[in-house]
JSON list of C-alpha atoms in Angstrom, two decimals:
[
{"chain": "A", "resi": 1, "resn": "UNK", "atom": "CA", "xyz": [185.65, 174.14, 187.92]},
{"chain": "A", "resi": 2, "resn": "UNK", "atom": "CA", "xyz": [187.36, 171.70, 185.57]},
{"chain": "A", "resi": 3, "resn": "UNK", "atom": "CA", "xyz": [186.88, 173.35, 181.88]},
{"chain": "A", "resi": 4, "resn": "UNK", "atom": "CA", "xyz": [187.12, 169.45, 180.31]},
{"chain": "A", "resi": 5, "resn": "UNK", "atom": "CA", "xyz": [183.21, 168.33, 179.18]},
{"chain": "A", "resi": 6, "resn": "UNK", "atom": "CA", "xyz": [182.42, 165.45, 180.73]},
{"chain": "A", "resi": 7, "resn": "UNK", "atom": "CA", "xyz": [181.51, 162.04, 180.11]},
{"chain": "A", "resi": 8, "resn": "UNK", "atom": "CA", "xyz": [178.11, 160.71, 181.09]},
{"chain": "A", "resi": 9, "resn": "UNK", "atom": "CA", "xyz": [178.18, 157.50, 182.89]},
{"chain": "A", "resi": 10, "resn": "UNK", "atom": "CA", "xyz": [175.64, 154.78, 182.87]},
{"chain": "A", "resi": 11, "resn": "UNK", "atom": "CA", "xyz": [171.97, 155.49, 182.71]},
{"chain": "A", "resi": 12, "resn": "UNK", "atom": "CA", "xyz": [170.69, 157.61, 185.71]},
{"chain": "A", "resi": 13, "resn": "UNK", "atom": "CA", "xyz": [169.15, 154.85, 188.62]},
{"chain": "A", "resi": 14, "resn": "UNK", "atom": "CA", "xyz": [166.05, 154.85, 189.88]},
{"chain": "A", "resi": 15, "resn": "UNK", "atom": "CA", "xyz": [165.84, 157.04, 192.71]},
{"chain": "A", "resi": 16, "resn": "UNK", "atom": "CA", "xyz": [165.93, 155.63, 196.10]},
{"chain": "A", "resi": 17, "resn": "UNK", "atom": "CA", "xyz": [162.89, 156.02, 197.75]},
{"chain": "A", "resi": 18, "resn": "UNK", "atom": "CA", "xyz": [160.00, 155.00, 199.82]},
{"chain": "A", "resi": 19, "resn": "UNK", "atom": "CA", "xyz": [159.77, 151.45, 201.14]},
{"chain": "A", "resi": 20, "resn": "UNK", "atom": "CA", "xyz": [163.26, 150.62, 199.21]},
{"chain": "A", "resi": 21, "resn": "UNK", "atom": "CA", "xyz": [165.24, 153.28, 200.87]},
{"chain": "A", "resi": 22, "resn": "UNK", "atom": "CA", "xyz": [163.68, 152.49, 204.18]},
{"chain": "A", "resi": 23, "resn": "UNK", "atom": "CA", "xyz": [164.36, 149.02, 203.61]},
{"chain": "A", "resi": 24, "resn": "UNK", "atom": "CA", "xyz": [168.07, 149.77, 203.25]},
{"chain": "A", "resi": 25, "resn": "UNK", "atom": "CA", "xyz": [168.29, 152.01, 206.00]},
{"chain": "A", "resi": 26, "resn": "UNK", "atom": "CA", "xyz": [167.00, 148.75, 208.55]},
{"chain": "A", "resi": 27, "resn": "UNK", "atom": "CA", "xyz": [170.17, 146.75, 206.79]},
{"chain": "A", "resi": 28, "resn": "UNK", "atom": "CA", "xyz": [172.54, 149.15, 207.22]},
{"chain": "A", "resi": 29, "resn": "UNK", "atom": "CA", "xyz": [171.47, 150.15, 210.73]},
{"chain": "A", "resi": 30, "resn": "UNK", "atom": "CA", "xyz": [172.75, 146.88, 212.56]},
{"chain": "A", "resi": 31, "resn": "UNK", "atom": "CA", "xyz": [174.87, 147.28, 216.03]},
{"chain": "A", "resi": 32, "resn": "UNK", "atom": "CA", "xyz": [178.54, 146.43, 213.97]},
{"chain": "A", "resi": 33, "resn": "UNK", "atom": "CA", "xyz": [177.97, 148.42, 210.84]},
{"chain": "A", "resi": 34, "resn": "UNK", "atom": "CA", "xyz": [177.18, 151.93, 213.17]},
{"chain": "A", "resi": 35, "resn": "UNK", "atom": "CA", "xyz": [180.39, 150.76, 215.25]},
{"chain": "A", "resi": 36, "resn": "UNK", "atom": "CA", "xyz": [182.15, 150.75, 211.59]},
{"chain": "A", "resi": 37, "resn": "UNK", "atom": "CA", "xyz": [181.09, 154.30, 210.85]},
{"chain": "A", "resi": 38, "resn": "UNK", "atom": "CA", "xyz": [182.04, 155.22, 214.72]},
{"chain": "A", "resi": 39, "resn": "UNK", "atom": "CA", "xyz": [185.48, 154.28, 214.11]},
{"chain": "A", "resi": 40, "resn": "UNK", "atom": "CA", "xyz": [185.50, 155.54, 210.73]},
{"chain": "A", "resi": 41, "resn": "UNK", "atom": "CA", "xyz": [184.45, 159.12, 211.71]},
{"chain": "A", "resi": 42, "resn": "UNK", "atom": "CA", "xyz": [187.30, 159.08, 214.66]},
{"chain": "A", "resi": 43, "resn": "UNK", "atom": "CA", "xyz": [190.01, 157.92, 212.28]},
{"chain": "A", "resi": 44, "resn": "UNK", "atom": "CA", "xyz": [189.36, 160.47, 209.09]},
{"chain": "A", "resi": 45, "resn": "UNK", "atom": "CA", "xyz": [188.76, 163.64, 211.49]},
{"chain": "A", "resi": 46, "resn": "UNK", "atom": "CA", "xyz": [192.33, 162.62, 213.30]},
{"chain": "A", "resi": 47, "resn": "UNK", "atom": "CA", "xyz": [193.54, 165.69, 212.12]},
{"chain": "A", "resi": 48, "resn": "UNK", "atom": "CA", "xyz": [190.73, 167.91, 211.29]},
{"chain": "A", "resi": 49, "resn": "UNK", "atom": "CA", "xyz": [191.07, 171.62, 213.71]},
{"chain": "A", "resi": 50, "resn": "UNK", "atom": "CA", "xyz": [188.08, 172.52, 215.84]},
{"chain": "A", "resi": 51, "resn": "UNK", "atom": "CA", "xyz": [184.86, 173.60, 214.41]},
{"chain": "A", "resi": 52, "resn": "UNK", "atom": "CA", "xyz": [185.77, 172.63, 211.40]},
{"chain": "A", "resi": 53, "resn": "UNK", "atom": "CA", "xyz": [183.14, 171.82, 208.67]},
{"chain": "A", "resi": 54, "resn": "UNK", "atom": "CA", "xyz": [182.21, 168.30, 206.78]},
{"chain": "A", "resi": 55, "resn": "UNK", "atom": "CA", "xyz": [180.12, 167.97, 203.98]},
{"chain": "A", "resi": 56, "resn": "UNK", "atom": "CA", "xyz": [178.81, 164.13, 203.32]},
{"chain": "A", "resi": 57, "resn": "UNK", "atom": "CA", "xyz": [177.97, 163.26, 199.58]},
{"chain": "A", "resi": 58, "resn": "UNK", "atom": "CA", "xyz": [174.31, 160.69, 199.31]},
{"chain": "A", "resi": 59, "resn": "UNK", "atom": "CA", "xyz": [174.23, 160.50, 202.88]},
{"chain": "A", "resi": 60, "resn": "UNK", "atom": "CA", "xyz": [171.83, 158.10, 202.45]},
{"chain": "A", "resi": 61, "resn": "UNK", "atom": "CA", "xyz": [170.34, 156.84, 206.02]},
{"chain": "A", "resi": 62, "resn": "UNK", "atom": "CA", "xyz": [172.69, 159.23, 207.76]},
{"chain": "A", "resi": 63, "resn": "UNK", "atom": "CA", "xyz": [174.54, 157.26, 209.99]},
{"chain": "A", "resi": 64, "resn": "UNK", "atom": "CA", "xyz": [177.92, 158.38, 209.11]},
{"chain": "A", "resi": 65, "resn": "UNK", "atom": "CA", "xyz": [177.34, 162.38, 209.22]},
{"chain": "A", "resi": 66, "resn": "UNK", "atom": "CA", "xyz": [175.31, 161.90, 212.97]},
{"chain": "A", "resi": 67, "resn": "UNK", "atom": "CA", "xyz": [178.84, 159.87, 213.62]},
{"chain": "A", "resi": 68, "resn": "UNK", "atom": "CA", "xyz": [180.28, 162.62, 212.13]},
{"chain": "A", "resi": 69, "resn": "UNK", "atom": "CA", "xyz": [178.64, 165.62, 214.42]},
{"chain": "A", "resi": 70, "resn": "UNK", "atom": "CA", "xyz": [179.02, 163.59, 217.63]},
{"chain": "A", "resi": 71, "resn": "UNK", "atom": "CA", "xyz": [182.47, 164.83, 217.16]},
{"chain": "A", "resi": 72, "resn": "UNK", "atom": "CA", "xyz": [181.88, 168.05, 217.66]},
{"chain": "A", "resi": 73, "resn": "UNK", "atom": "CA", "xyz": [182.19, 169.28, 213.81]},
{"chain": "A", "resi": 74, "resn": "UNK", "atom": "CA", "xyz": [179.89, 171.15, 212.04]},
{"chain": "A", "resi": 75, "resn": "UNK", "atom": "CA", "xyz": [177.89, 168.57, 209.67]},
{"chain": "A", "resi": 76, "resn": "UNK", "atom": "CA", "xyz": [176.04, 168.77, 206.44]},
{"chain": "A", "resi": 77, "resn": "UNK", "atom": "CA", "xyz": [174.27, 166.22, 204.24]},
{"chain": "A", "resi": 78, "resn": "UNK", "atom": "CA", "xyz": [173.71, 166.19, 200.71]},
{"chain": "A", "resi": 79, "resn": "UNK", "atom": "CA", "xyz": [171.58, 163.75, 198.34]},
{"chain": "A", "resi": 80, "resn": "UNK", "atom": "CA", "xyz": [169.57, 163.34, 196.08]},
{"chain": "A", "resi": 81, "resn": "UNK", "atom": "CA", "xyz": [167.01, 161.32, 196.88]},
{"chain": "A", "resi": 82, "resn": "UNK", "atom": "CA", "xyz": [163.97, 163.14, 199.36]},
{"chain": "A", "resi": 83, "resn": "UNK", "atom": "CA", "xyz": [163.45, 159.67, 201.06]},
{"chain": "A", "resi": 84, "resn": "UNK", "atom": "CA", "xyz": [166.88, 160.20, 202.28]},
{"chain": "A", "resi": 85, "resn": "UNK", "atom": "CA", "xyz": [166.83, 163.57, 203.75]},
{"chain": "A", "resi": 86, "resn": "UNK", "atom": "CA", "xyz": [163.60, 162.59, 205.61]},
{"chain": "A", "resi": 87, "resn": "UNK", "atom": "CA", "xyz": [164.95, 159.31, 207.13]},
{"chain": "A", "resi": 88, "resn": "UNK", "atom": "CA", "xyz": [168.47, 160.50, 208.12]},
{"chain": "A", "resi": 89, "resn": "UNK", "atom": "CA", "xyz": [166.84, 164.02, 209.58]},
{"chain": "A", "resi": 90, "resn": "UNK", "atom": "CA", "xyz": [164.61, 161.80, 211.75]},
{"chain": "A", "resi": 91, "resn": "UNK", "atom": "CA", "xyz": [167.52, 159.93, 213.10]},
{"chain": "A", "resi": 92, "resn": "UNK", "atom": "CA", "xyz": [169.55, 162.61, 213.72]},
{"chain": "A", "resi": 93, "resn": "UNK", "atom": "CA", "xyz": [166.77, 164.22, 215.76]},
{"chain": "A", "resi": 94, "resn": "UNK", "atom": "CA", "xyz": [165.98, 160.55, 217.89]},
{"chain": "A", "resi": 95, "resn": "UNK", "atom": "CA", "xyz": [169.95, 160.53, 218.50]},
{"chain": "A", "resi": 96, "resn": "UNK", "atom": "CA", "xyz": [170.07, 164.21, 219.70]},
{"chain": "A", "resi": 97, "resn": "UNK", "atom": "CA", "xyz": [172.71, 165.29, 217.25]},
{"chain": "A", "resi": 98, "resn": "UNK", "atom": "CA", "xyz": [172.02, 168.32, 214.77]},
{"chain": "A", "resi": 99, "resn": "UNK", "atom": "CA", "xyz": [173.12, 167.51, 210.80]},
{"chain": "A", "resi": 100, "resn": "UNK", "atom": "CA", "xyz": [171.47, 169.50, 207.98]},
{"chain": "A", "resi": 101, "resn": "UNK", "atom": "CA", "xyz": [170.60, 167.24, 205.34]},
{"chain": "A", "resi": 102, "resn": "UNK", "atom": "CA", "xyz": [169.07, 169.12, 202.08]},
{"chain": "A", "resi": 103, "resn": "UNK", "atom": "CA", "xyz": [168.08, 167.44, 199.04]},
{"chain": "A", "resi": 104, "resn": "UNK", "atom": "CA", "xyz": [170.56, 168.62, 195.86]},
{"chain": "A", "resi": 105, "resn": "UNK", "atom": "CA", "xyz": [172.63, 167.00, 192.68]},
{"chain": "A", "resi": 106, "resn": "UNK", "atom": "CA", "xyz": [176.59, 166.49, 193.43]},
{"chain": "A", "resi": 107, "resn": "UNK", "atom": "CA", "xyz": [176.96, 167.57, 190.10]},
{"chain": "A", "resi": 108, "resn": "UNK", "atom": "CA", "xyz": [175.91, 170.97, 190.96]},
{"chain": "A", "resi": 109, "resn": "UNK", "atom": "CA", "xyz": [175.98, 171.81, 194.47]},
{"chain": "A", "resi": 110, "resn": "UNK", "atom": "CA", "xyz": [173.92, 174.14, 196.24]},
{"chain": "A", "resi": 111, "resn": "UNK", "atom": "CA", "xyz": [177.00, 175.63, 198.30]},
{"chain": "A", "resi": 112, "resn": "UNK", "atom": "CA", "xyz": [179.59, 178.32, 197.85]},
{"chain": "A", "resi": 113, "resn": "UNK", "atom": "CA", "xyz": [182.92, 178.14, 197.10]},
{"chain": "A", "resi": 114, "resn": "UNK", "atom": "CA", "xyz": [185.55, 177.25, 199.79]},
{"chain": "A", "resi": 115, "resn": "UNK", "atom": "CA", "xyz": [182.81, 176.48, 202.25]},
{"chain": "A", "resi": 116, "resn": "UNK", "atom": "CA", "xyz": [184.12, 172.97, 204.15]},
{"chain": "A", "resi": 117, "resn": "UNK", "atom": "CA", "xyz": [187.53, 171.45, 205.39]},
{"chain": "A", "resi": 118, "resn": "UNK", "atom": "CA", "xyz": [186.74, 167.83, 204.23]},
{"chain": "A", "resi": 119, "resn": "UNK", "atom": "CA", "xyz": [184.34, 166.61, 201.80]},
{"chain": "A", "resi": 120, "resn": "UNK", "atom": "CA", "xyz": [183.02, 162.30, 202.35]},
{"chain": "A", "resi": 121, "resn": "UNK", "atom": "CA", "xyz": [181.71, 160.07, 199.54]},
{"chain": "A", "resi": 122, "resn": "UNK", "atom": "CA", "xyz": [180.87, 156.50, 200.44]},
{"chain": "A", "resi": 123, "resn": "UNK", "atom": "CA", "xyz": [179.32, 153.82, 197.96]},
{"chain": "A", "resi": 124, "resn": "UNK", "atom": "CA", "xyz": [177.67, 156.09, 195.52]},
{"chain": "A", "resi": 125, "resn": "UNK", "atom": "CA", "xyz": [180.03, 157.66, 193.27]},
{"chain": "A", "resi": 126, "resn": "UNK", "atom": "CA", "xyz": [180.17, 154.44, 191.10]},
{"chain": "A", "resi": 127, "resn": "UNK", "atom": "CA", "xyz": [176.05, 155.78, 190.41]},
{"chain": "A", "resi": 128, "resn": "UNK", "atom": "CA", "xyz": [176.69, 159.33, 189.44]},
{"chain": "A", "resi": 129, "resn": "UNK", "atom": "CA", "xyz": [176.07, 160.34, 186.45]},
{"chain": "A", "resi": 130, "resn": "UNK", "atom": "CA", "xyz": [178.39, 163.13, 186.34]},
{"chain": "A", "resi": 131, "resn": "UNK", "atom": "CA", "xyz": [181.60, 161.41, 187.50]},
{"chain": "A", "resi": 132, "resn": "UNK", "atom": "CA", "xyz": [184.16, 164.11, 186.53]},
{"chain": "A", "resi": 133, "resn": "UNK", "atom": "CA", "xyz": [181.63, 167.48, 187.54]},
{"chain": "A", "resi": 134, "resn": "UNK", "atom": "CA", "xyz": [181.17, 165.56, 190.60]},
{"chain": "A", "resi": 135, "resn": "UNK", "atom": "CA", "xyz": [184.97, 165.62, 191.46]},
{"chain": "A", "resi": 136, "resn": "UNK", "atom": "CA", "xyz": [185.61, 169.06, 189.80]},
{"chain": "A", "resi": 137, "resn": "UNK", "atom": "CA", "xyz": [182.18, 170.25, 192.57]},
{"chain": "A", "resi": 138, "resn": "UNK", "atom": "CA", "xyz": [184.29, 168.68, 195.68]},
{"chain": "A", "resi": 139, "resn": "UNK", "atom": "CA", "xyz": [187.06, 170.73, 194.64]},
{"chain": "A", "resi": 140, "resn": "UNK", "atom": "CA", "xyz": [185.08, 173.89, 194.12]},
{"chain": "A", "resi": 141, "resn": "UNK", "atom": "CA", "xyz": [183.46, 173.39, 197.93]},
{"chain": "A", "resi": 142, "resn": "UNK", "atom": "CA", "xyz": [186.27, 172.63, 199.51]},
{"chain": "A", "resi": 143, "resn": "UNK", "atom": "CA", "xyz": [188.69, 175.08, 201.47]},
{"chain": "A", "resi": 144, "resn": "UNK", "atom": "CA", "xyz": [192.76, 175.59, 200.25]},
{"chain": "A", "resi": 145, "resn": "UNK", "atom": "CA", "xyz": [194.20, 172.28, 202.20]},
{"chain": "A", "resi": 146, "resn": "UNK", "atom": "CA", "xyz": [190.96, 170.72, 202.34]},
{"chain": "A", "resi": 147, "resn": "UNK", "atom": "CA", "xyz": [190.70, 166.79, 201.55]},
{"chain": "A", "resi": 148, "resn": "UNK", "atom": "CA", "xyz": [187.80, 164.86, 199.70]},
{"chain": "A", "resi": 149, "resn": "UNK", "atom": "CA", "xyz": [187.49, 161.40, 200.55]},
{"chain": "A", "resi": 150, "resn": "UNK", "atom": "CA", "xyz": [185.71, 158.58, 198.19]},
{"chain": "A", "resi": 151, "resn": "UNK", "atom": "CA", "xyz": [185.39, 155.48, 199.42]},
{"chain": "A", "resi": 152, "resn": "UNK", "atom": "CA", "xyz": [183.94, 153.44, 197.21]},
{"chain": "A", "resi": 153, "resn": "UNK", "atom": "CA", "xyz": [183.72, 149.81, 195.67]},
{"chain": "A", "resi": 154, "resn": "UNK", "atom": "CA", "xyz": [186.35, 148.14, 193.98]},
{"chain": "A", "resi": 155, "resn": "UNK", "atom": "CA", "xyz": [185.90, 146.78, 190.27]},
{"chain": "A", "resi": 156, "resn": "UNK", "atom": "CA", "xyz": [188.95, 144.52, 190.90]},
{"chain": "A", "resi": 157, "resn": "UNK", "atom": "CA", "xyz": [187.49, 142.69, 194.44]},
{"chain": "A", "resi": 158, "resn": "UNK", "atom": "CA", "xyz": [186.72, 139.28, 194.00]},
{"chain": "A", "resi": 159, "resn": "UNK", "atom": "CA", "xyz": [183.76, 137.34, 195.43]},
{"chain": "A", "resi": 160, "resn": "UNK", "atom": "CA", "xyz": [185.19, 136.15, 198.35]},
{"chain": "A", "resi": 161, "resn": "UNK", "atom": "CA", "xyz": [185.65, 139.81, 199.10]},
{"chain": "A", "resi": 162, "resn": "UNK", "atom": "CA", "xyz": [182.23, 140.26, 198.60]},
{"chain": "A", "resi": 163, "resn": "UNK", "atom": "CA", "xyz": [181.30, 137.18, 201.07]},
{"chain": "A", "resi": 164, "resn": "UNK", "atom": "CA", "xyz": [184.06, 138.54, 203.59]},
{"chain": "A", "resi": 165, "resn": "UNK", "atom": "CA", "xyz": [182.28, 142.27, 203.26]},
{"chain": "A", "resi": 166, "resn": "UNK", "atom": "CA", "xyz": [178.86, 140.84, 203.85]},
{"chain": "A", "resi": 167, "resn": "UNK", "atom": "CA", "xyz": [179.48, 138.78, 207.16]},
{"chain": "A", "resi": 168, "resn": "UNK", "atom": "CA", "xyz": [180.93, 141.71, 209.09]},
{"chain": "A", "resi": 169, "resn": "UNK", "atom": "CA", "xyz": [177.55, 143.14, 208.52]},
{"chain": "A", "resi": 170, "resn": "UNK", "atom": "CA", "xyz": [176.27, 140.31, 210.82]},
{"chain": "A", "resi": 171, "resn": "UNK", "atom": "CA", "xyz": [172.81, 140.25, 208.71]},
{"chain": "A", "resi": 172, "resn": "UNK", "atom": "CA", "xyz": [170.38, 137.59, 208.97]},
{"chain": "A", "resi": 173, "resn": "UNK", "atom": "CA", "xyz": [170.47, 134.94, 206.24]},
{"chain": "A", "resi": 174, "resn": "UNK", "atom": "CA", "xyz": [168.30, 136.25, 204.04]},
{"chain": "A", "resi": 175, "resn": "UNK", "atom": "CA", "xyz": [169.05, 139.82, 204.33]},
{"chain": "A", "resi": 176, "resn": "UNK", "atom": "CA", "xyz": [172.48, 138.39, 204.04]},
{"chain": "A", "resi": 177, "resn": "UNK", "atom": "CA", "xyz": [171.82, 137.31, 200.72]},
{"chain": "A", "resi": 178, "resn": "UNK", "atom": "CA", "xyz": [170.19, 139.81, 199.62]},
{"chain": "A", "resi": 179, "resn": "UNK", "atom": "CA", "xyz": [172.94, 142.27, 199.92]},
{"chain": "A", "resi": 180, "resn": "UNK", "atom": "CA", "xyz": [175.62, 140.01, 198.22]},
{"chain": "A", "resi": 181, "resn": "UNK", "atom": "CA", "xyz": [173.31, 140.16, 195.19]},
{"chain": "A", "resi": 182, "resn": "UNK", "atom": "CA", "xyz": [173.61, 143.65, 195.18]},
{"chain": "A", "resi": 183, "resn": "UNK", "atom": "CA", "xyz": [176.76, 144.06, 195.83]},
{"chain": "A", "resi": 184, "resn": "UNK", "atom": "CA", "xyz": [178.23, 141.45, 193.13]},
{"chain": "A", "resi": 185, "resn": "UNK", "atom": "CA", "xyz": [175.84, 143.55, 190.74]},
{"chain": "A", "resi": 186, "resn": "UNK", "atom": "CA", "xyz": [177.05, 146.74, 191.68]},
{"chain": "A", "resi": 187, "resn": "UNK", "atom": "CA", "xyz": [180.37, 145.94, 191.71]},
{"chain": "A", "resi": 188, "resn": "UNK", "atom": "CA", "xyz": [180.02, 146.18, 187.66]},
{"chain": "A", "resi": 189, "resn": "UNK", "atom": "CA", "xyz": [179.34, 149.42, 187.48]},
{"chain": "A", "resi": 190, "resn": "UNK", "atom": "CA", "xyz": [182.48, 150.20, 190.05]},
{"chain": "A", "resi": 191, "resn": "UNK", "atom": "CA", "xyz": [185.52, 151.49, 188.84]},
{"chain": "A", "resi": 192, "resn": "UNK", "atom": "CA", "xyz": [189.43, 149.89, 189.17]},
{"chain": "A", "resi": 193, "resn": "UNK", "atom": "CA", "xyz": [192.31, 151.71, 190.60]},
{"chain": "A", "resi": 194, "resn": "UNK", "atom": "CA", "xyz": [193.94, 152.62, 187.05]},
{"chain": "A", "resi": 195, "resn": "UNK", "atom": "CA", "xyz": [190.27, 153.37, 186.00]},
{"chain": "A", "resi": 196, "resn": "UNK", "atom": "CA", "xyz": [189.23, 156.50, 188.79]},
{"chain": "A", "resi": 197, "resn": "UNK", "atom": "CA", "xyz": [193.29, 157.45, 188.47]},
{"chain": "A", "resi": 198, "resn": "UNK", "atom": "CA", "xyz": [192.24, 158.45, 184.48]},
{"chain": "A", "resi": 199, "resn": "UNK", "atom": "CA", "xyz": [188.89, 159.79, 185.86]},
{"chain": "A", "resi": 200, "resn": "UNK", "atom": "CA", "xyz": [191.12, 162.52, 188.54]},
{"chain": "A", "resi": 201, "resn": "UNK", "atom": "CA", "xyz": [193.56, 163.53, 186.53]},
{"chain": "A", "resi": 202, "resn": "UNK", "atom": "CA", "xyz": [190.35, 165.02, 183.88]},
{"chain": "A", "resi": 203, "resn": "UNK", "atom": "CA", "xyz": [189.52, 167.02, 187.62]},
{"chain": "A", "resi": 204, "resn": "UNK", "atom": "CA", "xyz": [190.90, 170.44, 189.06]},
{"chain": "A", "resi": 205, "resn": "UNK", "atom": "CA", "xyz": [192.49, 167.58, 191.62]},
{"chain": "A", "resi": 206, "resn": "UNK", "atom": "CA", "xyz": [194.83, 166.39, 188.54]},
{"chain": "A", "resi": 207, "resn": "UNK", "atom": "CA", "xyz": [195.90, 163.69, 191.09]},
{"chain": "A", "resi": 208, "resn": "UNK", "atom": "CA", "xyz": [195.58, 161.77, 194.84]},
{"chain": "A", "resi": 209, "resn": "UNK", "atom": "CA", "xyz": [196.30, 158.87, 196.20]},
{"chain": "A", "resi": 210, "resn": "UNK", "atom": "CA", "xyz": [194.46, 155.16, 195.74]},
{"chain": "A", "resi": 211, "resn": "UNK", "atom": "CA", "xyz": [194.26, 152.28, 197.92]},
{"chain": "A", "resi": 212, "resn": "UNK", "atom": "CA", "xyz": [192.21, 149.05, 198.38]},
{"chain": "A", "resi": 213, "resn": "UNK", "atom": "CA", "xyz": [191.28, 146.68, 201.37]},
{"chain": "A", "resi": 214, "resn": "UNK", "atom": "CA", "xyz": [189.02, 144.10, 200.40]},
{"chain": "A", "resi": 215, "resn": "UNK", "atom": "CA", "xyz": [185.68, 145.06, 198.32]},
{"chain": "A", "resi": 216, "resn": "UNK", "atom": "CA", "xyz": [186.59, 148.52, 199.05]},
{"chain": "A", "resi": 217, "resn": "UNK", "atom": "CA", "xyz": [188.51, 151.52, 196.68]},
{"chain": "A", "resi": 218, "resn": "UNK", "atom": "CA", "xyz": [189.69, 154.20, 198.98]},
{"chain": "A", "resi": 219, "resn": "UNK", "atom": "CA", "xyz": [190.18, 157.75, 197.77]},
{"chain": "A", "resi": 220, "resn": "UNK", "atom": "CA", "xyz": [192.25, 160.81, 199.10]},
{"chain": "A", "resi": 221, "resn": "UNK", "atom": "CA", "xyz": [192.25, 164.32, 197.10]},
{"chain": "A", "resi": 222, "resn": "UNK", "atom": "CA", "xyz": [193.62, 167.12, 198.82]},
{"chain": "A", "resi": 223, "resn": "UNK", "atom": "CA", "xyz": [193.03, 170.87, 197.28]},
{"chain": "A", "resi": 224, "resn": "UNK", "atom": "CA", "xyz": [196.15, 172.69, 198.01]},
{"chain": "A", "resi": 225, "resn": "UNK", "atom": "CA", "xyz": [197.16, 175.37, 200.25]},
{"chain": "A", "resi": 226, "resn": "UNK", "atom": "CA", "xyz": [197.02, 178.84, 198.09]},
{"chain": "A", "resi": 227, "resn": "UNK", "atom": "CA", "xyz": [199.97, 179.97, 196.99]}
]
């Protein structure tokens, strides 16, 4: 792990639990949105070998890692929120598709070193705490030539991203609008391009590539081969 201290980031959030998290799990649940992860999970394991294992940072409902397993890969869930592990267990049992989810901090993760082949983040690093551990814990877990992928907002999208983002969910009005409030408040506490550049090369990564499409900041850090 990195030896740099690092910088604590925002206030911790209220945990996401109860009727809140179940609430979110209904709005991210719709018909286009699990098609989205479908996709997503085909595209990023492209090149992954067989039996290869994937670790999924704040889960949250689940959908991505049961996307994930249907693959055929060996799937576990991490988060910290209890809620969590009990709604995206439950789904992965009604879909017939075996994921352990355990409850634990990113910051310090209950796994040994070298244990998976990719490591996935979606829209919770901008909440940890920890930003730099958190990065300097993906590189610990993953394997030589393993990749950690953050997907993330984007400080720099605009509102019309946000608008753009929130029809593809194809949410009901309200719903609809309550999601664009939370996303044009989250997106303060996102971070820019330049801005998670400065926070990677403070990491073991040092450095990795950055991209953006729409409201979204995409990540790639690959832990070398050994020499």
């Amino acid at each position: 792990m990195s030896n740099i201290k690092d910088r604590k980031r925002f206030k911790i959030l209220p945990e996401m639990g109860g009727a809140l998290a179940r609430n979110y799990a209904r709005q991210r649940g719709t018909g286009p949105q699990i098609e989205h992860w479908r996709q997503q999970a085909r595209e990023l394991t492209a090149d992954l070998p067989e039996g290869a294992k994937i670790l999924e940072v704040a889960f949250g409902p689940g959908y991505f890692a049961v996307e994930l397993a249907r693959l055929g890969f060996s799937v576990t869930g991490l988060d910290v929120a209890p809620t969590f592990v009990e709604i995206a267990s439950e789904y992965a049992r009604t879909e017939g598709v075996e994921v352990s989810f355990r409850e634990g901090d990113v910051a310090a993760m209950p796994f040994d070193d070298e244990s998976f082949d990719l490591v996935v983040c979606q829209a919770a690093f901008k909440n940890f705490v920890w930003p730099v551990k958190a990065l300097d814990e993906m590189h610990r877990v993953l394997r030589p030539g393993g990749t950690a992928v953050v997907q993330d907002m984007n400080r720099d999208s605009t509102d019309g991203d946000i608008v753009r983002e929130v029809e593809s969910m194809k949410l009901g009005k309200l719903a609809a609008l309550g999601v664009r409030q939370a996303l044009t408040g989250l997106r303060r506490r996102a971070y820019t391009p330049v801005d998670f550049g400065g926070l990677v090369a403070e990491t073991a990564f040092r450095t990795g590539e950055i991209t953006t499409s729409g409201i979204t900041l995409d990540v790639r850090l690959r832990r070398p081969e050994m020499q």
